[in-house]
Coordinates of C-alpha atoms and ligand atoms in Angstrom, one line a residue:
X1 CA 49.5 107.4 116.9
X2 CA 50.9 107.6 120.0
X3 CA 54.8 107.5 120.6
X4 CA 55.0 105.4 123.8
X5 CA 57.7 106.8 126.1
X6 CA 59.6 104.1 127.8
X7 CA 62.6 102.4 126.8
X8 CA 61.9 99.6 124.2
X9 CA 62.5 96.3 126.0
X10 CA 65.8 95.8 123.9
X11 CA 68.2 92.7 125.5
X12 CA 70.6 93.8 123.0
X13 CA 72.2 97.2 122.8
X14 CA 75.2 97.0 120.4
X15 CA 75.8 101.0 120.7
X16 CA 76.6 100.3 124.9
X17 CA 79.8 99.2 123.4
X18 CA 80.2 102.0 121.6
X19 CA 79.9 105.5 124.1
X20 CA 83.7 106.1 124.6
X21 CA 86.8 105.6 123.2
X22 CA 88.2 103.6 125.7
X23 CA 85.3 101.2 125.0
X24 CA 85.8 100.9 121.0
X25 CA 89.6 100.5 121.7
X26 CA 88.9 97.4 123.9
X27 CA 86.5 96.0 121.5
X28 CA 88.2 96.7 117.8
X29 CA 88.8 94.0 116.2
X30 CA 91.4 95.2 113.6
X31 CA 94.5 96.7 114.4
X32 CA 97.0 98.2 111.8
X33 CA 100.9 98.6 112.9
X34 CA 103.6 100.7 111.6
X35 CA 105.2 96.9 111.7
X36 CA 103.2 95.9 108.5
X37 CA 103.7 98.7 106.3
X38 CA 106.1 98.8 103.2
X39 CA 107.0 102.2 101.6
X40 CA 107.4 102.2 98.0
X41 CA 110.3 104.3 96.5
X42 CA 111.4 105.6 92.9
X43 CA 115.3 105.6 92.5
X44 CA 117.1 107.5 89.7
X45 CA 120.7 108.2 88.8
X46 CA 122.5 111.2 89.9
X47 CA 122.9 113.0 92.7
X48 CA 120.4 115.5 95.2
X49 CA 117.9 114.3 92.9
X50 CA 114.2 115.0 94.1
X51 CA 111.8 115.1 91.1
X52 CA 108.0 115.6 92.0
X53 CA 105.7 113.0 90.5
X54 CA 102.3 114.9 89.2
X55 CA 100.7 112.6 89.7
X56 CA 101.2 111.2 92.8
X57 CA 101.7 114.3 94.9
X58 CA 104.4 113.4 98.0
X59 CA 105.8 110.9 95.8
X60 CA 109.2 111.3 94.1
X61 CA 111.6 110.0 91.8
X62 CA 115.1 109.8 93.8
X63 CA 119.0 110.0 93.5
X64 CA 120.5 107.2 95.8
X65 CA 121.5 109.9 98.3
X66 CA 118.2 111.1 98.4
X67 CA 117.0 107.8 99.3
X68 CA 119.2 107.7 101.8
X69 CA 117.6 110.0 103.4
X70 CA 113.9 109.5 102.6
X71 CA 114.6 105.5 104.0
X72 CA 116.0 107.4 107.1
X73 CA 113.3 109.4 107.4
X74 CA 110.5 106.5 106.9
X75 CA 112.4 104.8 109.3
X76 CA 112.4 106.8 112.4
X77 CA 108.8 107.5 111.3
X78 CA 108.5 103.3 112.3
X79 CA 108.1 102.3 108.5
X80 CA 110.1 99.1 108.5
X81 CA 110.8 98.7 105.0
X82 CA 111.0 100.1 101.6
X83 CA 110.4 98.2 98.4
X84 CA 113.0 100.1 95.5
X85 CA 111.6 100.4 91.4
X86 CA 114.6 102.1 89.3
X87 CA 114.7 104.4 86.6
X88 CA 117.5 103.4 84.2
X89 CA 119.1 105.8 82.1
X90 CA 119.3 103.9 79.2
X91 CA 116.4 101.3 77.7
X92 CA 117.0 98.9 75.1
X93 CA 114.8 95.7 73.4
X94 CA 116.1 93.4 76.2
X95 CA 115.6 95.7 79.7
X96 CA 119.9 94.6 80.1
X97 CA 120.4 98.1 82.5
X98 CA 117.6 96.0 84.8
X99 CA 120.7 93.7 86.3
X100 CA 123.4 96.2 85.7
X101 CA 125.5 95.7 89.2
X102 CA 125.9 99.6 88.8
X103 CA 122.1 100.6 88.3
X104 CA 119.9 102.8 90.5
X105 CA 118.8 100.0 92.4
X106 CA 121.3 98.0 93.0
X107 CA 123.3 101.0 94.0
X108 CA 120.4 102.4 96.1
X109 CA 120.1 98.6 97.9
X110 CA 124.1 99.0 99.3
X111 CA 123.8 102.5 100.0
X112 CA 120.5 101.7 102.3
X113 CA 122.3 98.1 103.7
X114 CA 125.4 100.5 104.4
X115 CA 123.6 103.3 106.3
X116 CA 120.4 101.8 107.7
X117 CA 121.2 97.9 108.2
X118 CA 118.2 97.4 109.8
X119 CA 115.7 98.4 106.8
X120 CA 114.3 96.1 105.5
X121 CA 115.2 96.3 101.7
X122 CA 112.9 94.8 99.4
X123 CA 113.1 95.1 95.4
X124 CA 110.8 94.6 92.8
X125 CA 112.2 92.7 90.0
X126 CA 110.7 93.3 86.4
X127 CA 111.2 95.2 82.6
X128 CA 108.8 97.3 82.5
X129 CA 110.8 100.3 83.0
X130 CA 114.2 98.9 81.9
X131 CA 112.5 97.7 78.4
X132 CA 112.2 100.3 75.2
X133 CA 108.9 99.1 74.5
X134 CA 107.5 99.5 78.3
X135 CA 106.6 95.6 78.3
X136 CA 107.4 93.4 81.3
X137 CA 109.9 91.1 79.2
X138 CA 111.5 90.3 76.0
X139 CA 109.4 90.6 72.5
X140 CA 108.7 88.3 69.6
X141 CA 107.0 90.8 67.4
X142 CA 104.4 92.3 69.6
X143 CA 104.6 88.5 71.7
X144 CA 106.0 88.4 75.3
X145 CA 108.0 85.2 75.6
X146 CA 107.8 84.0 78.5
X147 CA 110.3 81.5 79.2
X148 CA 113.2 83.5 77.7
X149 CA 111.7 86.7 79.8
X150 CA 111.7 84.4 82.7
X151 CA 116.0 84.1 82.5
X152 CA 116.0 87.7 82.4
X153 CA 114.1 88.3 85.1
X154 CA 116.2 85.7 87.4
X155 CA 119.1 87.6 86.2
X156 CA 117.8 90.4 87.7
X157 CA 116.6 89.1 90.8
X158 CA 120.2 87.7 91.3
X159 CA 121.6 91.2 90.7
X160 CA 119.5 92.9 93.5
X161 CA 120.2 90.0 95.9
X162 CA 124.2 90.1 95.2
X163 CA 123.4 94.2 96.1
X164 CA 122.3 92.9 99.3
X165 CA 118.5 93.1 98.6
X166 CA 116.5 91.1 101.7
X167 CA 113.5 89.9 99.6
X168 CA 113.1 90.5 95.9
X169 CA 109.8 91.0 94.3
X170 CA 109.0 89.6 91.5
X171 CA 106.1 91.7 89.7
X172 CA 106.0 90.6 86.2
X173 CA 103.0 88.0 86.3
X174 CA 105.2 85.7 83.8
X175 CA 104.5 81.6 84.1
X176 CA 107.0 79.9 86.5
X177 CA 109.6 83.0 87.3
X178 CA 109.3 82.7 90.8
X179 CA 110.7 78.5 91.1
X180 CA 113.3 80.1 88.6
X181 CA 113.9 82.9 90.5
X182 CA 114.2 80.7 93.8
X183 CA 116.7 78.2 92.0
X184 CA 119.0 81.1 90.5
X185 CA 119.2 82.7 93.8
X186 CA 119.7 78.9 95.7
X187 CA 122.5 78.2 93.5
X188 CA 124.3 81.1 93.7
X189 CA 124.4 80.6 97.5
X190 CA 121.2 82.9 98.3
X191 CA 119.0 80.2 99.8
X192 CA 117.8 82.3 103.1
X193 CA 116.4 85.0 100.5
X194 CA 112.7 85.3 100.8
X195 CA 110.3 86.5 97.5
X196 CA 107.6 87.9 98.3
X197 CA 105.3 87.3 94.8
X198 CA 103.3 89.5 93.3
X199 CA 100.5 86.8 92.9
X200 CA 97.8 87.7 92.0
X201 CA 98.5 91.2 90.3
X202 CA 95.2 92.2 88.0
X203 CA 95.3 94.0 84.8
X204 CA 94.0 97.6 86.7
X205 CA 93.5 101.1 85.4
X206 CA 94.5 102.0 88.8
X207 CA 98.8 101.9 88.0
X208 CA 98.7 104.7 85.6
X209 CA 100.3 106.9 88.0
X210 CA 102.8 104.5 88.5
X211 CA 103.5 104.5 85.7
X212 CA 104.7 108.0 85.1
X213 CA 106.6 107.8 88.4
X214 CA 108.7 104.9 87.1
X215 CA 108.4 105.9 82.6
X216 CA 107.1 102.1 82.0
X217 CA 103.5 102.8 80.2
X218 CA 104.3 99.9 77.3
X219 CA 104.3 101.8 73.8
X220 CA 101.8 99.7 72.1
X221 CA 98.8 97.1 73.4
X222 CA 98.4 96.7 77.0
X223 CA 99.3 93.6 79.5
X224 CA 96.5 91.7 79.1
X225 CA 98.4 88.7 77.9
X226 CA 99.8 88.3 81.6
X227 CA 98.1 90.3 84.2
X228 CA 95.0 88.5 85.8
X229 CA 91.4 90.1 84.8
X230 CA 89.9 91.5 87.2
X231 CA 86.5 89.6 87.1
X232 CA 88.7 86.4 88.3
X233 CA 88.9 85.4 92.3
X234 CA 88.8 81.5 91.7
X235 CA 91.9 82.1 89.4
X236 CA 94.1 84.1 91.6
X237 CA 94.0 81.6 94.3
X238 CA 95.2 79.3 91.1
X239 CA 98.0 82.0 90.8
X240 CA 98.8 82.4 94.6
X241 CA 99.0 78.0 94.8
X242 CA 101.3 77.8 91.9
X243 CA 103.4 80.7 93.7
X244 CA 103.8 79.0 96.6
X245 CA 104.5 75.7 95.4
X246 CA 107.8 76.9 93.2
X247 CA 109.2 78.8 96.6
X248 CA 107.3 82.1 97.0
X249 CA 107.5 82.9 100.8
X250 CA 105.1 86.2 100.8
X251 CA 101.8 86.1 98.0
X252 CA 101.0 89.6 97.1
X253 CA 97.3 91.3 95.9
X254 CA 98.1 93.7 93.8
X255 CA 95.7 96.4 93.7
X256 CA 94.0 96.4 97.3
X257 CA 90.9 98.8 97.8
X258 CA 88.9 96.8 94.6
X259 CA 90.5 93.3 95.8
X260 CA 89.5 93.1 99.2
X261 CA 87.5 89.7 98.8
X262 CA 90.7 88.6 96.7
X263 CA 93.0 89.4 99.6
X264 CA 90.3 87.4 102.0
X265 CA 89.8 84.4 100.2
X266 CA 93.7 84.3 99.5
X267 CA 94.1 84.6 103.6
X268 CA 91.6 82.2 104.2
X269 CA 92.6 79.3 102.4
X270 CA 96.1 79.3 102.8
X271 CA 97.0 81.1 105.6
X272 CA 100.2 82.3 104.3
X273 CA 101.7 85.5 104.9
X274 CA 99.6 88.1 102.6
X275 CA 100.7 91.3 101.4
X276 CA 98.7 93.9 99.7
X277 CA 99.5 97.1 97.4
X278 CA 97.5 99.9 97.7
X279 CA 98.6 101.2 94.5
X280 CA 99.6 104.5 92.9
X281 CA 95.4 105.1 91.6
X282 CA 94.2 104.6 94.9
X283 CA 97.1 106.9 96.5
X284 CA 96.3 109.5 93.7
X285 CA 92.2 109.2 93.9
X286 CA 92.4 110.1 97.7
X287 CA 94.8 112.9 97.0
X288 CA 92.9 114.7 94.6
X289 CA 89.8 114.2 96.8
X290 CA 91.4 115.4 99.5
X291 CA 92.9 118.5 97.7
X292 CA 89.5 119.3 96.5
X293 CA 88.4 119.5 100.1
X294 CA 85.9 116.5 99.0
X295 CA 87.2 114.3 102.0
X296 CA 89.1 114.0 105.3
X297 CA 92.1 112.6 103.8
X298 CA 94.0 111.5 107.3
X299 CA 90.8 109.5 108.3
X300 CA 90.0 108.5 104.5
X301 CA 93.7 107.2 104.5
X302 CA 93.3 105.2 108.2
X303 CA 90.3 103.7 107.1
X304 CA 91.6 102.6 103.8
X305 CA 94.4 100.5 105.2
X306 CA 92.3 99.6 108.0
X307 CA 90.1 97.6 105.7
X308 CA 93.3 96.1 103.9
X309 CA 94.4 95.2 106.9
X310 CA 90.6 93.4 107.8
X311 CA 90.3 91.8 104.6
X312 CA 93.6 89.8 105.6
X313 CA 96.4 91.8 104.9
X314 CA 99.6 90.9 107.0
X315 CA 101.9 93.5 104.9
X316 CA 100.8 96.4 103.6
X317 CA 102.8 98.1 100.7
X318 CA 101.9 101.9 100.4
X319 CA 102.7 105.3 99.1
X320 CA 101.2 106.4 102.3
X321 CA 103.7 104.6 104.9
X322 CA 105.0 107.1 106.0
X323 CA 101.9 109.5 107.4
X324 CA 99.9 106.0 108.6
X325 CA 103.2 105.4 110.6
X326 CA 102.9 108.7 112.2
X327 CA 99.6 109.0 112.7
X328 CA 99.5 105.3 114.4
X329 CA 102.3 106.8 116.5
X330 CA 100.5 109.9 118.0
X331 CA 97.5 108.0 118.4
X332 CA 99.7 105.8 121.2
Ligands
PBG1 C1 105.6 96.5 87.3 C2 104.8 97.2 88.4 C3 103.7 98.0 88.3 C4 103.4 98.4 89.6 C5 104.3 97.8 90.4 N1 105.1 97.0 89.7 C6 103.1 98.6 87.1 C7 102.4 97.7 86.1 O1 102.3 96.5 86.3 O2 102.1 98.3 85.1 C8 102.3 99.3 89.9 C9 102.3 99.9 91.3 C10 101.4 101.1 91.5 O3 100.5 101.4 90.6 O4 101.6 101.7 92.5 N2 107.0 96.7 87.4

């Protein structure tokens, strides 16, 4: 059969507004910023500390001088924030070291208000890696209680905002710690505070890495018992309600890449400031793609938080900060 040679009478021709550059810029509809980007960092005791984590290659556990610098660094790379786990030296039944006023976090937190005011200083409050046992909170047998756990944790909160935290982040996924969290910190005069929750944080395989950055894999079981299942949407916006109605200022998805429907239907229907972790797997699958020459990993990692940032993201927490933030730079 013939091909016939004219043009096809087409009214429609989506690709004219794709032939340059200039063009797709004008039209994108999604725009990331280094403004939205969080920088997670792992802080241990010590000093010139810089320990590799394996799994997570650029990632590294850090003295508080060395965060110093790596904050410094992010910063003048146009990362904004940084959001601080610690690595106690000592663990016990209870997680205690996790509101010692002397621990690596609290210590990192006025160390980084001292020499970079202006970073934003966020802290993730949980037990995981301050408990022997690896569990988010305080054991009955092989039980988490919860209500008990939930003191603890507001202890701990309090300790990070006496430090001179900005916004603590509680990551636990315990009932009702964020409205105790938010009267601890009101009554000890910390009422302009913000917590940013982790919401709607799902049971994932993807934290393993994490997990040997910051030495919290629990020693037995799994956490089930309080992190959402990941076949659940209808729940985590059940999650994200009862979050905001006990005080939480920022609702977090917690992991992004297999969440992005979570993180639009959260946006959606409450229009509250969003935040979304791209967590330590998803760092660590693109790596190892990308070190097996199997992908492009600066336009992998683009088009990663790009899509965070579609689905609804207004915050994006990352172990990649730092390159996006440069990259969005040169592009300029
Ligand atoms: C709990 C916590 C975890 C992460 C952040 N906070 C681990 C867990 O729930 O087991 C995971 C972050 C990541 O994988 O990058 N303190």
């Amino acid at each position: 059969m013939a091909v016939n040679p004219r043009s096809l009478d087409l009214v429609h021709r989506p690709r004219r507004l794709r032939r340059s550059a200039a063009i797709r810029g004008m039209v994108r509809e999604t725009r990331l910023s280094a403004e939205m980007l969080v920088l997670p960092l792992f802080v241990c005791s010590g000093e010139g500390q810089r320990r590799e984590v394996s799994s997570m290659p650029g990632v590294h556990q850090l003295s508080v001088d060395e965060i110093v610098k790596e904050a410094r660094a992010a910063k003048e790379d146009g990362v904004p924030g940084v959001l601080l786990f610690g690595l106690p030296d000592q663990k016990d039944e209870r997680g205690d070291a996790a509101w010692d006023p002397e621990g690596p976090v609290q210590s990192a937190v006025r160390a980084l208000k001292k020499e970079l005011p202006d970073l934003l200083v966020i802290t993730d409050v949980c037990l995981c890696e301050y408990t022997s046992h690896g569990h988010c909170g305080l054991l009955a047998g092989e039980e988490i209680l919860n209500d008990e756990s939930v003191e603890q944790l507001a202890r701990v909160a309090l300790s990070h905002v006496a430090a001179g935290a900005d916004i603590v982040a509680p990551s636990d996924m315990l009932d009702g710690r964020v409205g105790r969290i938010r009267e601890v910190l009101d009554q000890a005069g910390f009422a302009s505070i913000a917590i940013m929750s982790y919401a709607a944080k799902y049971c994932s395989a993807f934290y393993a890495p994490f997990r040997d950055a910051a030495d919290s894999a629990p020693a037995f079981g799994d956490r089930r018992s309080h992190q959402m299942d990941p076949a659940n949407v209808e729940e985590a916006l059940r999650e994200v309600e009862l979050d905001l109605a006990e005080g939480a200022d920022i609702v977090m998805v917690k992991p992004a890449m297999t969440y992005l429907d979570v993180i639009a239907r959260v946006k959606s229907e409450f229009g509250v400031p969003t935040a979304a972790y791209h967590v330590s797997g998803e760092y660590a699958m693109l790596k190892a793609a990308a070190r097996n020459g199997w992908i492009d990993e600066p336009r992998a990692m683009m088009e990663t938080l790009t899509a965070i940032r579609r689905a609804g993201a207004d915050i994006i927490v990352t172990y990649y900060a730092r390159d996006a933030a440069r990259t969005l730079r040169s592009a300029r």
